[in-house]
PDB file of C-alpha atoms in Angstrom:
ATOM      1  CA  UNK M   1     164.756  99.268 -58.872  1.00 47.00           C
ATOM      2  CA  UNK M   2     162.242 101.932 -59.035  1.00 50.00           C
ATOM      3  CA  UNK M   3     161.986 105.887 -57.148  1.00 47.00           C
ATOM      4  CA  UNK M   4     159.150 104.036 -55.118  1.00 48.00           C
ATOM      5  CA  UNK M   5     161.403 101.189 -54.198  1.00 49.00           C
ATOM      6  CA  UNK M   6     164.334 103.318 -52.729  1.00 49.00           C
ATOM      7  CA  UNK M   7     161.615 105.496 -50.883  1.00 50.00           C
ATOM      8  CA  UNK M   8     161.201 104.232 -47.464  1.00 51.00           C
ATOM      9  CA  UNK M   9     158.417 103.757 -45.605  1.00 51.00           C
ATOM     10  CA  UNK M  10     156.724 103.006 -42.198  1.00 50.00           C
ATOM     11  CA  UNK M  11     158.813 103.019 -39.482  1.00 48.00           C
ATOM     12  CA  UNK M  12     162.236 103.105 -41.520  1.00 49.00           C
ATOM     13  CA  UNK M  13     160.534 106.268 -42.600  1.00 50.00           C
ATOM     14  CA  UNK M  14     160.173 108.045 -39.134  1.00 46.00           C
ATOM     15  CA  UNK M  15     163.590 106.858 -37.762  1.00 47.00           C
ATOM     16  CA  UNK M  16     165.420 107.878 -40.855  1.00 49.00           C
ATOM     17  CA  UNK M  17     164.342 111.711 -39.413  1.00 51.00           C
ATOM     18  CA  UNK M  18     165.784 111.551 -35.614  1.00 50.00           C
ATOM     19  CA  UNK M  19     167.481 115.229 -35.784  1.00 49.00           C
ATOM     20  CA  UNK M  20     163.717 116.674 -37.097  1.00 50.00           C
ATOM     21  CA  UNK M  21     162.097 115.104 -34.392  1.00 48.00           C
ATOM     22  CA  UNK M  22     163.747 114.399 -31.292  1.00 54.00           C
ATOM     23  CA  UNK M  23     165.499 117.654 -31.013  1.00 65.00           C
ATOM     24  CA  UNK M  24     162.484 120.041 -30.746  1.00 72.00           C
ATOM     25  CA  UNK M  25     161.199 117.772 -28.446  1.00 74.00           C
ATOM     26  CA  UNK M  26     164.106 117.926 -25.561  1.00 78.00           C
ATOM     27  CA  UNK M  27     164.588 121.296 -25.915  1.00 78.00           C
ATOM     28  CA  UNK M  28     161.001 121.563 -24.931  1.00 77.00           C
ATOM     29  CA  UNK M  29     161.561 119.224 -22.000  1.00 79.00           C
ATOM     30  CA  UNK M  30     164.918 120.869 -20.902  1.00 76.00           C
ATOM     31  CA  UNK M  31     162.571 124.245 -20.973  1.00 80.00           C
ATOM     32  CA  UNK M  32     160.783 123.015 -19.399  1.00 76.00           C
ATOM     33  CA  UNK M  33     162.763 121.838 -16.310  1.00 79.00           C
ATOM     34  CA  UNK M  34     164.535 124.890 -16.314  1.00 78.00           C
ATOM     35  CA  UNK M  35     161.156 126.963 -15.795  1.00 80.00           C
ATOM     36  CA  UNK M  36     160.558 124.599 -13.222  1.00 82.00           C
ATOM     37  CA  UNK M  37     163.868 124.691 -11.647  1.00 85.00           C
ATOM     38  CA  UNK M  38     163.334 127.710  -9.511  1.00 85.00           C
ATOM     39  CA  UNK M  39     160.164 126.504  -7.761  1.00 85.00           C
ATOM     40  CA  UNK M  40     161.510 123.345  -7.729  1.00 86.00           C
ATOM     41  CA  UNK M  41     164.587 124.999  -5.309  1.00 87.00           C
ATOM     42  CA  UNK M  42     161.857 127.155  -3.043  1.00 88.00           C
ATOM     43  CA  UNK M  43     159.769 124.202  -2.431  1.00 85.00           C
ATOM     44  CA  UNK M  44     162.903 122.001  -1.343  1.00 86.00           C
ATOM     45  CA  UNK M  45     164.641 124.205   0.803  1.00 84.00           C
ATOM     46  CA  UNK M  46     161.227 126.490   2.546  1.00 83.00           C
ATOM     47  CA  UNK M  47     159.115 123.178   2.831  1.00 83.00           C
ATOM     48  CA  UNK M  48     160.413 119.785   1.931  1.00 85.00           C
ATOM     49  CA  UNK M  49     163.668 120.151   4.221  1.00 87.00           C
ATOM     50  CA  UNK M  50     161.972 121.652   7.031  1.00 85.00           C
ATOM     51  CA  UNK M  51     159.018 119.758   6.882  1.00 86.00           C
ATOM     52  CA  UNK M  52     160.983 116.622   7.277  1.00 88.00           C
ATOM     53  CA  UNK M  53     163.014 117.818   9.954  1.00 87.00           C
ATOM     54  CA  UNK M  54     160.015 118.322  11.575  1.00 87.00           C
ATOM     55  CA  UNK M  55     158.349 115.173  11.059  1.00 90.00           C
ATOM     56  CA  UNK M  56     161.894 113.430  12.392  1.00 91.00           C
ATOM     57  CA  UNK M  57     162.076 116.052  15.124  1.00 89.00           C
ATOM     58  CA  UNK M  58     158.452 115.130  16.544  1.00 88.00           C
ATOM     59  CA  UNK M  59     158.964 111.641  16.831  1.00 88.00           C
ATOM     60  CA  UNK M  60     162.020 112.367  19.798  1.00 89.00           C
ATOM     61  CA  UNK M  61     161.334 111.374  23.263  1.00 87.00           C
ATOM     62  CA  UNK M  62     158.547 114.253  25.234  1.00 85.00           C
ATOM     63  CA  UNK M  63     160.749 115.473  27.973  1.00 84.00           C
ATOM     64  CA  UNK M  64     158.126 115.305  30.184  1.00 80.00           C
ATOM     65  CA  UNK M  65     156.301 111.797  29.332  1.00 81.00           C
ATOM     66  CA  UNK M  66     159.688 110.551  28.094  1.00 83.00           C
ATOM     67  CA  UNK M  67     158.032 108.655  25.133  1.00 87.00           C
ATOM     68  CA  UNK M  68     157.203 109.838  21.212  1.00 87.00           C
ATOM     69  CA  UNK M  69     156.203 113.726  21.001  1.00 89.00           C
ATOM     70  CA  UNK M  70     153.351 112.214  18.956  1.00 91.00           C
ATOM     71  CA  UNK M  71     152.170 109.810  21.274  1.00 91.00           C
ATOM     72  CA  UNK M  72     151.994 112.204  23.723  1.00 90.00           C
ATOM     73  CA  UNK M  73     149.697 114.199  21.686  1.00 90.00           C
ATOM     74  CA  UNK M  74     147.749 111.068  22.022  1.00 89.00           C
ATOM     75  CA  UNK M  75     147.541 110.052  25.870  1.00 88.00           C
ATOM     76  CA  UNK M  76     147.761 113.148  27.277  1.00 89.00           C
ATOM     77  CA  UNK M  77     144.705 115.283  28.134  1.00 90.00           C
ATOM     78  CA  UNK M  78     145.616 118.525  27.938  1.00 89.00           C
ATOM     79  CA  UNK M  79     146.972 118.069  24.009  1.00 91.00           C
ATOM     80  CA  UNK M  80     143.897 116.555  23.113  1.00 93.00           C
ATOM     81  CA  UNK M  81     141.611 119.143  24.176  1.00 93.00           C
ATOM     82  CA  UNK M  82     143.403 121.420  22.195  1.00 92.00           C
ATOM     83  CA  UNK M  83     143.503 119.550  19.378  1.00 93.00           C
ATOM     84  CA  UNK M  84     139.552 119.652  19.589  1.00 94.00           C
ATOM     85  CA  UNK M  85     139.092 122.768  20.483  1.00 93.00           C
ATOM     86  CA  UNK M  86     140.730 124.173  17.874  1.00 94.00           C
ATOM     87  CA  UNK M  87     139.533 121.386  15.088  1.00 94.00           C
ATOM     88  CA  UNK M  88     136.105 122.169  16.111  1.00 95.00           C
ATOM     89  CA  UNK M  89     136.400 126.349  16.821  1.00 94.00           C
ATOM     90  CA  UNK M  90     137.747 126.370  12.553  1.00 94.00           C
ATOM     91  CA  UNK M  91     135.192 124.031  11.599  1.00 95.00           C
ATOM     92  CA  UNK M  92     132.696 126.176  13.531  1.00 96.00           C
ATOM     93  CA  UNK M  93     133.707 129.714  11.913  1.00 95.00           C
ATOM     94  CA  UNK M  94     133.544 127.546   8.213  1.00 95.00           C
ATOM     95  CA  UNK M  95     129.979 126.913   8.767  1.00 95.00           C
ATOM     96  CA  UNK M  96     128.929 130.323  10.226  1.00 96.00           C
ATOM     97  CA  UNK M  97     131.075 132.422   7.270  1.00 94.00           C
ATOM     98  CA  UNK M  98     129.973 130.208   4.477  1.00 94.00           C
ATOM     99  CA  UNK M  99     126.158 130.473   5.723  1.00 93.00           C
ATOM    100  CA  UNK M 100     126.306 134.523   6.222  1.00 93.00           C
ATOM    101  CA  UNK M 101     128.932 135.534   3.729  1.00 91.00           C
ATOM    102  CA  UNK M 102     127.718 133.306   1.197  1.00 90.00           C
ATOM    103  CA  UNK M 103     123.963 134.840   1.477  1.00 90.00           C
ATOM    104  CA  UNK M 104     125.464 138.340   1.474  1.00 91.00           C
ATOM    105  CA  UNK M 105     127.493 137.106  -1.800  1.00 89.00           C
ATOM    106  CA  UNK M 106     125.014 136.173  -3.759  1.00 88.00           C
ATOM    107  CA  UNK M 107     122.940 139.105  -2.900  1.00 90.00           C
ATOM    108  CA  UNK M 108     126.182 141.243  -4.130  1.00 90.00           C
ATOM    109  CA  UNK M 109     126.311 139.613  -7.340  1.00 87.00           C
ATOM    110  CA  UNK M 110     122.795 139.606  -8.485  1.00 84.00           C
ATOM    111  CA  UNK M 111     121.495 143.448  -7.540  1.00 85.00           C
ATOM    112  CA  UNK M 112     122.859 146.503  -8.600  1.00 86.00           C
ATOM    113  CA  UNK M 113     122.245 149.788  -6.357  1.00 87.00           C
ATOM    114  CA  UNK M 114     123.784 152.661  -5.655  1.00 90.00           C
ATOM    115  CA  UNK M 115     127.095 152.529  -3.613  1.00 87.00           C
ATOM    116  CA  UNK M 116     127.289 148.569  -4.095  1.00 88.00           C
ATOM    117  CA  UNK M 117     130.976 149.262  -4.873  1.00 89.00           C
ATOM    118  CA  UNK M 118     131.684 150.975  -1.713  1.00 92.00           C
ATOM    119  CA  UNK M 119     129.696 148.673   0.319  1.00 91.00           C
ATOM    120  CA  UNK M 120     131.993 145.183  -1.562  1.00 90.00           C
ATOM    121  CA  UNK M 121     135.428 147.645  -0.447  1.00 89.00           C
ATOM    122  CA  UNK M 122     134.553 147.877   3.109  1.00 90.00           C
ATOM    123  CA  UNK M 123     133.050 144.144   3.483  1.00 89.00           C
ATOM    124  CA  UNK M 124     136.279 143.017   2.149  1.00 88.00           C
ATOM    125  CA  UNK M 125     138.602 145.348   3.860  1.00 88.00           C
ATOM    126  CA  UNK M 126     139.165 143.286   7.171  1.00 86.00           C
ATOM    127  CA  UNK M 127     141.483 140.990   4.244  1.00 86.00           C
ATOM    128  CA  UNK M 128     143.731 143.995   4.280  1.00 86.00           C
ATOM    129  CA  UNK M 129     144.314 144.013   8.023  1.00 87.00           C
ATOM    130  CA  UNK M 130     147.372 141.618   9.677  1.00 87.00           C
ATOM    131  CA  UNK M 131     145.984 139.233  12.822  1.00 88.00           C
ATOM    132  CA  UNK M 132     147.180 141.324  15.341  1.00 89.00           C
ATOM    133  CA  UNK M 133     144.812 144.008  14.079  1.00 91.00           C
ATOM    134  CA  UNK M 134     141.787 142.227  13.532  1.00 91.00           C
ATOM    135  CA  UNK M 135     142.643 140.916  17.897  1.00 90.00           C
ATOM    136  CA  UNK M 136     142.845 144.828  18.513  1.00 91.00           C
ATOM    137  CA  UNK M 137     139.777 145.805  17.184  1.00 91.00           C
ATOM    138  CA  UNK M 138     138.090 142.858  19.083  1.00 92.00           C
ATOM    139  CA  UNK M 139     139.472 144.107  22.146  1.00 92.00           C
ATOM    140  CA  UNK M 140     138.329 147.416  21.383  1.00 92.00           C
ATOM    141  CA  UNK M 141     134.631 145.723  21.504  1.00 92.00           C
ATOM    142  CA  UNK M 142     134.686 143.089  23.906  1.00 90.00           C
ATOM    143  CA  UNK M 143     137.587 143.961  26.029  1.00 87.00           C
ATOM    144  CA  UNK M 144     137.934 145.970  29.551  1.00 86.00           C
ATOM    145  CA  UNK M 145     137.208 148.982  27.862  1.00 86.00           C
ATOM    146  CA  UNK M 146     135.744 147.942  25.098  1.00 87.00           C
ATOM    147  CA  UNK M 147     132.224 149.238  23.340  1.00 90.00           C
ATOM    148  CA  UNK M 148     130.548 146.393  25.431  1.00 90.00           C
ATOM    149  CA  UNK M 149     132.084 146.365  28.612  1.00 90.00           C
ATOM    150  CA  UNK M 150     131.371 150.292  28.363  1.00 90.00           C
ATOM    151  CA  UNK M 151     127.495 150.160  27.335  1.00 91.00           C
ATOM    152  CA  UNK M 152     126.874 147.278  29.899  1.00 91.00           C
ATOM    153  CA  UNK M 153     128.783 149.411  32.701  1.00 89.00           C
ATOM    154  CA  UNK M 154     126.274 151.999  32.139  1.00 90.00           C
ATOM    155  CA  UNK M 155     123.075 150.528  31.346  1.00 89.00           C
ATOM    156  CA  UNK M 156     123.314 147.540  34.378  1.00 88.00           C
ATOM    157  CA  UNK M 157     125.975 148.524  36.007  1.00 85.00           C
ATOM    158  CA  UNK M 158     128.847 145.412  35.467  1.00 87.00           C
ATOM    159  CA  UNK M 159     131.569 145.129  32.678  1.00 88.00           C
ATOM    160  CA  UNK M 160     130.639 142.514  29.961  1.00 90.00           C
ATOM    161  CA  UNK M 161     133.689 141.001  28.260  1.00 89.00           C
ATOM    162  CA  UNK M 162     134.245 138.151  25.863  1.00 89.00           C
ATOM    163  CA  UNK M 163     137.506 139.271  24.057  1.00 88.00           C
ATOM    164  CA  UNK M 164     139.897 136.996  26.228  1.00 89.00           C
ATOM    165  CA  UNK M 165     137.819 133.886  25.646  1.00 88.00           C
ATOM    166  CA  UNK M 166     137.014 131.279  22.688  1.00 90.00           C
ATOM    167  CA  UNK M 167     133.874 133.887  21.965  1.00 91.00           C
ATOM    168  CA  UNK M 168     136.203 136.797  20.986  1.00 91.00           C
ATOM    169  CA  UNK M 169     138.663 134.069  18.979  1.00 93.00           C
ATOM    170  CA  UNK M 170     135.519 133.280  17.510  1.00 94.00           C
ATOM    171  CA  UNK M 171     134.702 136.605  16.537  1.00 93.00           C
ATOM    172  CA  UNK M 172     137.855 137.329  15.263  1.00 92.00           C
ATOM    173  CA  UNK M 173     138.125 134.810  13.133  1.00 94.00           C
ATOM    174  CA  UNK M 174     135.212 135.232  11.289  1.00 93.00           C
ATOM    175  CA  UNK M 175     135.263 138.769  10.921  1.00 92.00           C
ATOM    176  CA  UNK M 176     138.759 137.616   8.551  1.00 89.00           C
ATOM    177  CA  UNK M 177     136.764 134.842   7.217  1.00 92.00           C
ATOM    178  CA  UNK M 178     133.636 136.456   5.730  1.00 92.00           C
ATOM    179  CA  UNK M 179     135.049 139.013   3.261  1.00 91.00           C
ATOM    180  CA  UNK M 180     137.226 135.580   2.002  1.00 89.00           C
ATOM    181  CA  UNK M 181     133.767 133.703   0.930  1.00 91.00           C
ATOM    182  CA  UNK M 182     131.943 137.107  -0.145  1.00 92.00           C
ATOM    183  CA  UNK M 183     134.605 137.523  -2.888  1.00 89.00           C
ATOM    184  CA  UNK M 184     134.654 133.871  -3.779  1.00 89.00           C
ATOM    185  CA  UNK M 185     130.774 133.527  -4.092  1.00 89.00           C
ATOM    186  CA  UNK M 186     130.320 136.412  -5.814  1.00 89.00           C
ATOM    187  CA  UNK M 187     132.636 135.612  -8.390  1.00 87.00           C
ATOM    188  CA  UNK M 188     130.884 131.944  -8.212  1.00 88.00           C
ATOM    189  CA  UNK M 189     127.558 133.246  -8.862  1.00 86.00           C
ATOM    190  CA  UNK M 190     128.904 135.903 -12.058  1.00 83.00           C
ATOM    191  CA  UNK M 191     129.774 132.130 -13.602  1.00 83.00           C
ATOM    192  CA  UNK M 192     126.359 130.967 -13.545  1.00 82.00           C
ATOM    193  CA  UNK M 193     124.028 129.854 -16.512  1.00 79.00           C
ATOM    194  CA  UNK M 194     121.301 132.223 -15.923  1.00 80.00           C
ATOM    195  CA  UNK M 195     118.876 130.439 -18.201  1.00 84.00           C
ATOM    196  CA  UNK M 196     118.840 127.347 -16.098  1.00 82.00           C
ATOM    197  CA  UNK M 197     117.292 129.459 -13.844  1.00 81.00           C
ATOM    198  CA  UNK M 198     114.763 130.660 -16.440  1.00 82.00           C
ATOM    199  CA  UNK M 199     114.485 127.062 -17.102  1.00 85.00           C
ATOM    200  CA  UNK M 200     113.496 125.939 -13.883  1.00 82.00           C
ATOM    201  CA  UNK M 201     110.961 128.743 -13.520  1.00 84.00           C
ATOM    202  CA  UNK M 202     109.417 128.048 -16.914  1.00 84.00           C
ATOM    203  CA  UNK M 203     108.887 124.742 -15.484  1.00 82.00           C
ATOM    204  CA  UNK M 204     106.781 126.138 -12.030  1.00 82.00           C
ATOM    205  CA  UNK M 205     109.681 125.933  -9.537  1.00 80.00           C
ATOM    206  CA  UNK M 206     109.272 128.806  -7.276  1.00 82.00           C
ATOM    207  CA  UNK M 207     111.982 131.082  -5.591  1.00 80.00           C
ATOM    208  CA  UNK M 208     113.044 128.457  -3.085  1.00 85.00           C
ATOM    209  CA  UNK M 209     112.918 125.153  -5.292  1.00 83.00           C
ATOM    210  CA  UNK M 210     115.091 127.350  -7.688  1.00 83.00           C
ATOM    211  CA  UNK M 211     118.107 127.991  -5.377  1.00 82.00           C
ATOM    212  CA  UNK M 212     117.778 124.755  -3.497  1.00 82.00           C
ATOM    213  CA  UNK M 213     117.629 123.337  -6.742  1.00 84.00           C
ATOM    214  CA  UNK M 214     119.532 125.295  -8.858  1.00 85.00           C
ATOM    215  CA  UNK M 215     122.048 128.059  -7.558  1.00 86.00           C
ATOM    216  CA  UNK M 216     123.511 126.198  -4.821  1.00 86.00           C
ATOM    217  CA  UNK M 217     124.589 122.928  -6.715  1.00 86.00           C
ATOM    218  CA  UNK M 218     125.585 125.912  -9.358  1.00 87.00           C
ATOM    219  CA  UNK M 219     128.069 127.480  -6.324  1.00 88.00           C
ATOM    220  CA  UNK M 220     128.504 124.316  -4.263  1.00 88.00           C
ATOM    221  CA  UNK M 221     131.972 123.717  -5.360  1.00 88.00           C
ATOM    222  CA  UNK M 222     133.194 127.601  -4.853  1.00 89.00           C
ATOM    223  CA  UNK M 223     131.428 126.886  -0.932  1.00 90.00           C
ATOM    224  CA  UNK M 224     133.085 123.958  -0.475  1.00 91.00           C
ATOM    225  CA  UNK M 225     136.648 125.701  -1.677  1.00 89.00           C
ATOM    226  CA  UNK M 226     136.132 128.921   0.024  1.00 91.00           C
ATOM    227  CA  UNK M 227     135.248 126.707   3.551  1.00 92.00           C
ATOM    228  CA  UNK M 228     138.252 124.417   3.289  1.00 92.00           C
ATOM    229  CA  UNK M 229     140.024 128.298   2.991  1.00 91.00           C
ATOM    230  CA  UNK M 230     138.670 129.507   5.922  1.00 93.00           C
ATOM    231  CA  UNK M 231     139.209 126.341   8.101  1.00 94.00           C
ATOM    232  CA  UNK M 232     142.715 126.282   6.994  1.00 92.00           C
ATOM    233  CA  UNK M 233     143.150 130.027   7.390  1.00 91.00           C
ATOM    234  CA  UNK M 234     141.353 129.416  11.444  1.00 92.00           C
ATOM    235  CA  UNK M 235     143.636 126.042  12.402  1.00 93.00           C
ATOM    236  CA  UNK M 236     147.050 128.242  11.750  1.00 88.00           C
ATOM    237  CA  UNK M 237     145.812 131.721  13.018  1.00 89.00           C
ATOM    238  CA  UNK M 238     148.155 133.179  15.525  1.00 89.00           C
ATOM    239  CA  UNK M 239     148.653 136.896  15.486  1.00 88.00           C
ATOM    240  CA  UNK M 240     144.365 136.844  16.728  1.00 89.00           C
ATOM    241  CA  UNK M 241     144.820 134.666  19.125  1.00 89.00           C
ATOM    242  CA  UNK M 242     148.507 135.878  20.835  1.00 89.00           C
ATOM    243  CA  UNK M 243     146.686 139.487  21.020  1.00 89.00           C
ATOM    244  CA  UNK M 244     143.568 138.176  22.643  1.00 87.00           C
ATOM    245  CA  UNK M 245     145.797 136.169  25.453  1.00 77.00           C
ATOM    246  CA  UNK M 246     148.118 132.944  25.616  1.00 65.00           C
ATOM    247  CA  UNK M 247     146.122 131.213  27.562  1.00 72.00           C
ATOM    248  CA  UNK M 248     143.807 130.229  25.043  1.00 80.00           C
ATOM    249  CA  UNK M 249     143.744 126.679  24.330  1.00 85.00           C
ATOM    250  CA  UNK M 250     144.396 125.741  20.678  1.00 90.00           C
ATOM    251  CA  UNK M 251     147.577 124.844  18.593  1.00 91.00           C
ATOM    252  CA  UNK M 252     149.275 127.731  17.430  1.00 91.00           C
ATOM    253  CA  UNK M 253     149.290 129.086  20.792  1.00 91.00           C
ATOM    254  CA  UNK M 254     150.305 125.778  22.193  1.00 91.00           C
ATOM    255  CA  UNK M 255     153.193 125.416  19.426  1.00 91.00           C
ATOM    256  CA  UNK M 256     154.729 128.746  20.302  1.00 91.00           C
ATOM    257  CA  UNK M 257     154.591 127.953  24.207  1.00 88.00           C
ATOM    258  CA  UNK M 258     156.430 124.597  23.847  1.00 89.00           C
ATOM    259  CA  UNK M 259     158.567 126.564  22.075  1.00 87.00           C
ATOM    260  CA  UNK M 260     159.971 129.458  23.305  1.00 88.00           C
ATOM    261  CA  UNK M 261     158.877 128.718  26.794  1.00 86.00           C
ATOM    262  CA  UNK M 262     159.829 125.061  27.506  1.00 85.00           C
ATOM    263  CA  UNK M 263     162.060 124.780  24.517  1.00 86.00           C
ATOM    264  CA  UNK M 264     160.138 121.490  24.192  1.00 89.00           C
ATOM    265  CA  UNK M 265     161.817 120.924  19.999  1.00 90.00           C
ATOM    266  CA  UNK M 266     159.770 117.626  20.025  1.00 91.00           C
ATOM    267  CA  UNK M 267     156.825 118.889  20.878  1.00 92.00           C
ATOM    268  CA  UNK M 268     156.257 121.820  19.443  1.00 91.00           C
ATOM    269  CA  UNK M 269     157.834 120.074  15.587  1.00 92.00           C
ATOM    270  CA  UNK M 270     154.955 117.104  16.820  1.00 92.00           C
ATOM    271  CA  UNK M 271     152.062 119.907  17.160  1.00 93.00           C
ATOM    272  CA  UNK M 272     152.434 121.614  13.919  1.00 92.00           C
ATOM    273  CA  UNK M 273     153.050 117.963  11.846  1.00 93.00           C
ATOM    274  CA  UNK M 274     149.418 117.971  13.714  1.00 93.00           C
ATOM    275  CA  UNK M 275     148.199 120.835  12.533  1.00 93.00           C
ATOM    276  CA  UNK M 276     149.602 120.660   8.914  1.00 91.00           C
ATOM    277  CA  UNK M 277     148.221 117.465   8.171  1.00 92.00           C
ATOM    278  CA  UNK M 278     144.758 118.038   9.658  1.00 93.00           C
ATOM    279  CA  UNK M 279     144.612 121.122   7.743  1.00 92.00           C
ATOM    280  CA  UNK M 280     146.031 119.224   4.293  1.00 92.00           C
ATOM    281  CA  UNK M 281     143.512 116.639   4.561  1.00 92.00           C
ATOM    282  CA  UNK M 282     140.712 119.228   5.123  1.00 89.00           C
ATOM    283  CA  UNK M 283     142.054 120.827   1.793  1.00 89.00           C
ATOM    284  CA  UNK M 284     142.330 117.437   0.044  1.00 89.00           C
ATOM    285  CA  UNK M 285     138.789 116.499   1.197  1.00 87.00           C
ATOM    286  CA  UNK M 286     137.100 119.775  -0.148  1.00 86.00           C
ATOM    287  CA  UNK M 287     139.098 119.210  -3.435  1.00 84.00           C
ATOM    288  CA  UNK M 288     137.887 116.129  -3.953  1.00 85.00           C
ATOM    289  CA  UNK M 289     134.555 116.872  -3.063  1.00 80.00           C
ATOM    290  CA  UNK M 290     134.192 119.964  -5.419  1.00 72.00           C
ATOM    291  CA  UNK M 291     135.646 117.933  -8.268  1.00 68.00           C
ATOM    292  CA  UNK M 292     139.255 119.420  -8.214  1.00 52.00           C
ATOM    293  CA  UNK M 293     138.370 122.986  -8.225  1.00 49.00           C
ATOM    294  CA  UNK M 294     139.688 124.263  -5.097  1.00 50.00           C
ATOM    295  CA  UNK M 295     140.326 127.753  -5.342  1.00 43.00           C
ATOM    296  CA  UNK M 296     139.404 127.743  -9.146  1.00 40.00           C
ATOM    297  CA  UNK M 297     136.677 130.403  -8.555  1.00 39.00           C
ATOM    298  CA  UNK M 298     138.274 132.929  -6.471  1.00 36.00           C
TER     299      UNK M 298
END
């Protein structure tokens, strides 16, 4: 028999080497798992437990209807108008912060002056500042003694006042929301192929057919991310709206009454299943519609 003949080959080849190959290979896996161990143990015992007791703990008998917390939600008036009101109040502040922030962002990004720095800081600021804050300085405009109620005293004689209403939440939430889509859009717009734009003006497209055309398919996806943000951020906010006054009508609020008032468990576990899912499929939805890059540009 010859040296070729005893060499082997193929297959027999590969599995004659199982301690070269295979043990690199787990030790990358067990690596692996142990990096992911740790997260693994957060997300199982801060979300995955609790979140399932919740979902179990909504679907007890409503004290007060005496049927499912959930159906509740669903056949009873007074749930349902909160649900909308504050579905449509976050969708509402999306629209309005993406539409102002997002023109002040690309401004931002594209001209360079004197004291642009200091002007980004202060725009951005408000991120800095806790919800309770952010409800104090609306007060401190539109409240009893507010900067409004103050001017209009003097000039006409009556208080004017919005801070205890859906107007001031309104306010409030956006003035947290705009500094989140400035930052996102101008990093958006940095990312840009600037000779597209050349391109398209090389071609005769004017100032208008070039961003309709142009820079907002360029930033759509960092819109669509940073509006899924702020919708998300408006369906959960609570320190706002518990400065501002409890008898606003929207979820948070509603969660913490059933809770700590009532001690209505079902409820109040039914209500935020509610709000979490609404507010994961609004996430999933702008994912999917920005091609998986939620978040990828801030």
């Amino acid at each position: 028999m010859t040296a070729a003949s005893k060499q082997p080959s193929g297959a027999a080849s590969y599995l004659s080497r199982p301690s070269t190959m295979v043990g690199p290979a787990r030790r990358k896996r067990f690596i692996a798992l142990f990096a992911l161990l740790p997260a693994l143990v957060i997300f199982c015992a801060f979300w995955l437990l609790p979140f399932s007791r919740l979902i179990m703990m909504g679907a007890e008998a409503d004290p007060s209807s005496g049927i499912s917390a959930y159906l509740t939600i669903l056949t009873h008036r007074q749930y349902l108008i909160s649900l909308a009101t504050t579905v449509g109040l976050s969708l509402i502040v999306s629209l309005v912060a993406v539409a102002i922030a997002g023109v002040a962002g690309f401004f931002l990004a594209r001209q360079r002056f004197f004291g642009k720095s200091i002007l980004v800081a202060i725009l951005t600021f408000p991120l800095a500042f806790p919800g309770v804050v952010v409800g104090f300085l609306v007060i401190m405009l539109g409240g009893r003694q507010g900067a409004l109620a103050q001017t209009s005293l003097w000039l006409f004689g009556e208080r004017w006042m919005f801070a205890y209403s859906l107007a001031g939440l309104f306010i409030g939430y956006l003035y947290f929301s705009i500094p989140r889509v400035i930052t996102t859009v101008m990093a958006a717009c940095d990312n840009l192929d600037r000779s597209l734009e050349e391109a398209a003006r090389s071609l005769g497209a004017n100032t208008w057919q070039v961003t309709k055309d142009v820079i907002v398919p360029g930033i759509a996806p960092a819109l669509l991310s940073t509006g899924a943000i702020c919708f998300a951020t408006s369906m959960g906010a609570f320190g706002t709206a518990f400065t501002l006054g409890t008898q606003l009508s929207i979820l948070p609020l509603n969660i913490y009454g059933e809770f700590t008032n009532y001690a209505n468990f079902a409820m109040a576990a039914a209500l935020s299943v509610v709000l979490g899912v609404i507010t994961w499929m609004a996430l999933s939805l702008a994912r999917r519609l920005a091609g998986g890059n939620l978040g990828a540009s801030v």
